[in-house]
Short mmCIF file of C-alpha atoms in Angstrom, two decimals:
data_model
loop_
_atom_site.label_atom_id
_atom_site.label_comp_id
_atom_site.label_asym_id
_atom_site.label_seq_id
_atom_site.Cartn_x
_atom_site.Cartn_y
_atom_site.Cartn_z
CA MET A 52 79.38 58.49 -128.63
CA ASN A 53 79.02 61.48 -131.04
CA ARG A 54 81.49 62.13 -133.68
CA ILE A 55 83.01 65.50 -133.91
CA SER A 56 82.29 66.13 -137.68
CA GLY A 57 82.16 69.99 -137.33
CA GLY A 58 78.96 70.66 -139.93
CA GLY A 59 79.14 72.86 -142.68
CA HIS A 60 79.99 72.40 -146.25
CA GLY A 61 83.49 72.53 -147.89
CA GLN A 62 85.57 70.96 -144.99
CA ARG A 63 88.87 69.98 -145.70
CA GLY A 64 92.49 70.60 -144.71
CA PHE A 65 93.89 71.42 -141.29
CA GLY A 66 90.44 73.11 -139.88
CA HIS A 67 87.47 73.56 -141.69
CA LYS A 68 84.97 76.25 -143.14
CA HIS A 69 81.99 77.20 -141.29
CA GLY A 70 80.06 80.29 -142.50
CA GLY A 71 83.38 81.54 -144.18
CA SER A 72 85.83 81.07 -141.11
CA ILE A 73 88.38 78.62 -140.12
CA LEU A 74 87.93 77.07 -136.95
CA SER A 75 90.96 76.28 -134.75
CA VAL A 76 92.40 73.49 -133.24
CA ASP A 77 90.69 74.57 -130.01
CA TYR A 78 87.24 73.72 -131.77
CA PHE A 79 88.22 70.15 -131.88
CA ALA A 80 89.79 70.20 -128.21
CA TYR A 81 86.55 71.84 -126.69
CA ALA A 82 84.45 69.28 -128.43
CA SER A 83 86.43 66.28 -127.31
CA ALA A 84 85.06 63.85 -124.91
CA LEU A 85 88.83 63.76 -123.53
CA ARG A 86 88.38 67.24 -122.50
CA LYS A 87 86.92 66.17 -119.26
CA TRP A 88 90.21 64.50 -118.31
CA ASN A 89 92.62 66.46 -116.04
CA ALA A 90 95.07 68.74 -118.39
CA SER A 91 98.22 68.08 -116.37
CA PHE A 92 97.57 64.21 -116.52
CA LYS A 93 96.93 64.42 -120.27
CA VAL A 94 100.16 66.45 -120.80
CA VAL A 95 102.17 64.22 -118.62
CA PHE A 96 100.84 61.14 -120.40
CA ALA A 97 101.69 62.55 -123.80
CA ILE A 98 105.31 63.56 -122.93
CA ILE A 99 105.89 60.33 -121.37
CA SER A 100 104.62 58.36 -124.12
CA LEU A 101 106.54 60.72 -126.69
CA LEU A 102 109.80 60.06 -124.58
CA LEU A 103 109.28 56.42 -124.46
CA CYS A 104 108.72 56.34 -128.34
CA ILE A 105 111.82 57.98 -128.93
CA ILE A 106 114.14 56.50 -126.27
CA LEU A 107 113.30 52.92 -126.48
CA ASP A 108 113.96 52.97 -130.26
CA ASN A 109 111.83 49.96 -130.92
CA ILE A 110 109.51 49.61 -134.20
CA TYR A 111 106.84 47.76 -132.34
CA VAL A 112 106.84 50.17 -129.33
CA SER A 113 106.30 52.96 -131.67
CA ALA A 114 103.37 51.13 -133.67
CA VAL A 115 101.74 50.55 -130.11
CA VAL A 116 101.91 54.43 -129.59
CA ILE A 117 100.64 55.07 -132.97
CA LEU A 118 97.63 53.03 -132.40
CA VAL A 119 96.92 53.67 -128.74
CA MET A 120 97.20 57.50 -129.48
CA GLY A 121 94.77 57.42 -132.36
CA TYR A 122 92.34 55.41 -130.34
CA LEU A 123 92.15 57.81 -127.57
CA THR A 124 91.82 60.93 -129.78
CA VAL A 125 89.39 59.25 -132.51
CA VAL A 126 87.28 56.52 -130.64
CA ILE A 127 87.37 58.00 -127.28
CA GLY A 128 87.64 61.66 -127.73
CA GLY A 129 85.22 61.50 -130.74
CA LEU A 130 87.11 63.45 -133.36
CA SER A 131 86.21 62.56 -137.02
CA PHE A 132 88.45 60.37 -138.57
CA HIS A 133 88.50 62.17 -141.63
CA HIS A 134 89.68 65.30 -139.70
CA TYR A 135 92.12 63.24 -137.96
CA ILE A 136 93.78 61.85 -141.17
CA SER A 137 93.77 65.31 -142.88
CA MET A 138 95.41 66.85 -139.94
CA MET A 139 98.03 64.11 -140.17
CA LEU A 140 98.72 64.38 -144.11
CA ILE A 141 101.23 67.41 -143.33
CA PRO A 142 103.70 65.73 -140.91
CA ILE A 143 103.29 62.30 -142.91
CA VAL A 144 104.47 63.92 -146.06
CA PHE A 145 107.46 65.87 -144.30
CA LEU A 146 108.37 62.31 -142.65
CA ILE A 147 108.19 60.62 -146.21
CA PHE A 148 110.42 63.02 -148.01
CA GLY A 149 112.86 63.35 -144.98
CA SER A 150 112.95 59.48 -144.88
CA ILE A 151 113.84 59.12 -148.68
CA ALA A 152 117.48 60.37 -147.64
CA ILE A 153 118.06 57.67 -145.39
CA ALA A 154 116.62 54.88 -147.62
CA ALA A 155 118.10 55.94 -150.73
CA GLY A 156 121.61 56.90 -152.01
CA PHE A 157 123.36 57.95 -155.14
CA SER A 158 126.16 56.32 -157.11
CA LEU A 159 127.73 56.27 -160.33
CA GLU A 160 127.87 52.42 -160.04
CA PRO A 161 125.39 49.86 -159.32
CA VAL A 162 125.77 49.19 -155.63
CA GLY A 163 123.29 48.02 -153.07
CA GLN A 164 120.63 45.17 -153.22
CA TYR A 165 118.39 47.57 -155.37
CA GLN A 166 119.28 50.10 -157.82
CA PHE A 167 117.57 52.11 -160.48
CA ARG A 168 119.36 53.88 -163.29
CA VAL A 169 118.35 57.41 -164.07
CA PHE A 170 119.15 58.62 -167.56
CA HIS A 171 122.14 56.48 -168.06
CA LEU A 172 124.13 58.99 -165.78
CA PHE A 173 123.81 57.59 -162.07
CA TYR A 174 122.26 55.23 -159.92
CA ILE A 175 119.68 55.57 -157.11
CA TYR A 176 120.28 52.49 -154.87
CA CYS A 177 118.89 51.27 -151.53
CA SER A 178 119.02 47.97 -149.31
CA ASP A 179 116.80 46.22 -146.71
CA TYR A 180 118.67 47.56 -143.87
CA SER A 181 118.36 51.40 -145.14
CA LEU A 182 114.62 50.77 -145.92
CA LEU A 183 114.07 49.42 -142.26
CA ARG A 184 115.79 52.27 -140.85
CA ALA A 185 113.68 54.65 -142.83
CA ALA A 186 110.47 52.67 -141.55
CA GLU A 187 111.95 53.09 -138.05
CA LEU A 188 112.21 56.55 -138.32
CA ILE A 189 108.77 57.37 -139.79
CA LEU A 190 106.81 55.18 -136.99
CA LYS A 191 109.11 56.92 -134.22
CA ALA A 192 108.42 60.13 -135.32
CA LEU A 193 104.88 59.49 -136.21
CA GLY A 194 104.35 58.02 -132.74
CA ALA A 195 105.75 61.25 -131.28
CA VAL A 196 103.56 63.34 -133.58
CA ARG A 197 100.58 61.36 -132.58
CA ALA A 198 101.28 61.62 -128.71
CA LEU A 199 101.16 65.54 -129.24
CA TYR A 200 98.18 65.35 -131.62
CA MET A 201 96.39 63.52 -128.50
CA MET A 202 97.37 66.54 -126.14
CA THR A 203 96.59 69.23 -128.48
CA LEU A 204 93.30 68.03 -129.99
CA THR A 205 91.75 67.11 -126.52
CA THR A 206 93.24 69.97 -124.56
CA PRO A 207 91.94 73.80 -125.08
CA LEU A 208 95.00 76.07 -125.18
CA GLY A 209 93.68 77.94 -122.00
CA GLU A 210 94.13 74.63 -120.07
CA LEU A 211 97.71 73.96 -121.60
CA ILE A 212 98.87 77.45 -120.75
CA THR A 213 97.63 76.63 -117.02
CA VAL A 214 99.57 73.41 -117.02
CA PHE A 215 102.81 75.21 -118.42
CA ARG A 216 102.40 77.94 -115.73
CA LYS A 217 101.97 75.57 -112.79
CA ALA A 218 105.17 73.91 -114.51
CA HIS A 219 106.90 77.18 -114.03
CA VAL A 220 107.43 77.80 -117.60
CA PRO A 221 108.61 81.55 -118.10
CA LYS A 222 105.75 83.90 -118.59
CA VAL A 223 107.10 85.51 -121.60
CA ILE A 224 107.18 82.09 -123.31
CA VAL A 225 103.69 81.29 -122.25
CA GLU A 226 102.45 84.75 -123.61
CA LEU A 227 104.33 84.35 -126.82
CA MET A 228 102.94 80.82 -127.39
CA ASN A 229 99.26 82.26 -126.94
CA MET A 230 99.76 85.19 -128.96
CA ILE A 231 101.41 83.46 -131.67
CA TYR A 232 98.76 80.51 -131.82
CA ARG A 233 95.95 83.22 -132.12
CA TYR A 234 97.61 85.15 -134.72
CA ILE A 235 98.26 82.25 -136.99
CA PHE A 236 94.68 81.55 -137.07
CA ILE A 237 93.75 85.15 -137.61
CA MET A 238 95.95 84.99 -140.65
CA MET A 239 94.34 82.01 -141.75
CA GLU A 240 90.90 83.32 -141.42
CA THR A 241 91.80 86.30 -143.08
CA HIS A 242 93.24 84.65 -146.03
CA SER A 243 90.15 82.38 -146.10
CA ARG A 244 87.62 85.31 -146.45
CA MET A 245 89.98 87.31 -148.84
CA LYS A 246 90.08 84.10 -151.01
CA ASN A 247 86.28 83.16 -150.80
CA SER A 248 85.70 87.04 -151.74
CA ALA A 249 87.71 86.56 -154.84
CA GLU A 250 86.34 83.17 -155.95
CA SER A 251 82.79 84.72 -155.85
CA ARG A 252 83.95 87.43 -158.22
CA LEU A 253 85.30 84.71 -160.49
CA GLY A 254 88.92 85.81 -159.66
CA TYR A 255 90.06 81.92 -160.16
CA VAL A 256 88.17 81.46 -163.47
CA ASP A 257 91.75 81.01 -165.68
CA PHE A 258 95.12 80.91 -164.97
CA ARG A 259 96.06 84.58 -165.79
CA THR A 260 93.19 85.74 -163.37
CA SER A 261 94.23 83.23 -160.81
CA CYS A 262 97.72 84.76 -160.75
CA TYR A 263 96.28 88.37 -160.38
CA SER A 264 93.88 87.20 -157.58
CA PHE A 265 96.85 85.49 -155.92
CA GLY A 266 99.14 88.43 -155.98
CA GLN A 267 96.09 90.60 -154.77
CA VAL A 268 95.37 88.47 -151.77
CA ALA A 269 99.03 88.02 -150.83
CA SER A 270 99.65 91.89 -150.91
CA ASN A 271 96.60 92.58 -148.72
CA LEU A 272 97.04 89.72 -146.46
CA LEU A 273 99.57 91.13 -144.22
CA ILE A 274 97.96 94.65 -143.88
CA VAL A 275 94.66 93.16 -142.94
CA SER A 276 95.98 90.43 -140.55
CA LEU A 277 98.03 93.23 -138.56
CA LYS A 278 94.86 95.24 -138.38
CA ARG A 279 92.79 92.21 -136.97
CA GLY A 280 95.93 91.44 -134.82
CA ASN A 281 95.65 94.98 -133.34
CA ASP A 282 91.72 94.57 -132.81
CA TYR A 283 92.79 91.44 -131.00
CA TYR A 284 95.22 93.18 -128.60
CA ASN A 285 92.65 96.10 -128.07
CA ALA A 286 90.08 93.45 -126.98
CA LEU A 287 92.33 92.07 -124.24
CA GLU A 288 93.07 95.43 -123.17
CA SER A 289 89.53 96.31 -122.99
CA ARG A 290 89.09 93.32 -120.59
CA CYS A 291 91.97 94.67 -118.30
CA TYR A 292 94.89 92.51 -119.69
CA ASP A 293 98.12 93.72 -117.84
CA GLY A 294 100.69 91.34 -119.45
CA GLU A 295 99.60 88.13 -117.93
CA LEU A 296 96.89 85.86 -119.24
CA ARG A 297 94.30 84.35 -116.81
CA PHE A 298 92.01 81.41 -117.57
CA LEU A 299 89.10 80.13 -115.53
CA GLU A 300 90.39 76.73 -114.02
CA GLU A 301 88.03 74.08 -113.83
CA GLU A 302 88.28 71.62 -111.64
CA LYS A 303 89.09 68.08 -113.08
CA PRO A 304 90.49 65.48 -110.74
CA VAL A 305 92.46 62.69 -111.98
CA LYS A 306 90.82 59.32 -111.63
CA GLY A 307 92.48 56.41 -110.18
CA LYS A 308 91.23 54.16 -113.39
CA GLN A 309 93.21 56.71 -115.77
CA VAL A 310 96.39 56.33 -113.46
CA VAL A 311 96.14 52.45 -113.80
CA LEU A 312 95.61 52.41 -117.31
CA ALA A 313 98.45 54.91 -118.03
CA ALA A 314 100.83 53.03 -116.02
CA ALA A 315 99.81 49.63 -117.52
CA PHE A 316 100.38 51.33 -121.09
CA VAL A 317 103.99 52.36 -119.87
CA LEU A 318 104.66 48.96 -118.58
CA VAL A 319 103.54 47.36 -121.71
CA LEU A 320 105.82 49.59 -123.76
CA LEU A 321 108.84 48.68 -121.58
CA GLY A 322 107.85 45.08 -121.60
CA ILE A 323 107.59 44.88 -125.44
CA ARG A 324 111.30 46.64 -125.71
CA ILE A 325 112.39 43.96 -123.52
CA LEU A 326 110.86 40.95 -125.29
CA THR A 327 111.93 42.39 -128.69
CA GLY A 328 115.07 44.34 -128.10
CA SER A 329 116.32 46.62 -130.61
CA CYS A 330 113.90 46.20 -133.33
#
């Protein structure tokens, strides 16, 4: 199976650069081997996995969801492990910092199983219970995030919009979702090109020059992005856009094997919850 490595140099972060542009999540979705799966099936499967991960409230269930969703996205879908980890870094960092507030506390007296005195002023303390709760929170949230990543990294936006339309999601929400998604990557690509232009002129050679270049890029980013966004809307109108997005729908029937495996996965999660209880 071919890996989705996305050729080009200077690859890093949420997307990667190729010829000076930033490729969106749609790039990985279109290149994924799971794109051949029925979009509605993937959305329902991801949402069920997300809900079970949260509702069952079990550390082993969360771990299984994390492993299975990662396996589907990377091994079956063919996404580069490097890109997958790069995209997971942002939610992981947020989860770690958010869990610190649960795992640790502050006190003027030495309390808890573990404590650390800071500048002889106060104590930072924690316990086995608080550390376990923080770990459960991280795994639960990470399982939910990976379920959503499996959906978005294997399903192009056009197919997702079709699924939402079939689910009778209000049209204005669907339109806004598509527009916001497109404008985000328009702004990212605009920033990438402006930064590359500044770097080619030694705009980041030292701290003072870097501050000046940053200010110039920031001041021009909004103006240039608005202009490109307007060009994007003009392109829609030139293609007879009447306020409703329409995408070519490709027939992708749900296979019986996929349904059986999905049902087995759900039963495994329920079985783990029954056998291990609230862990």
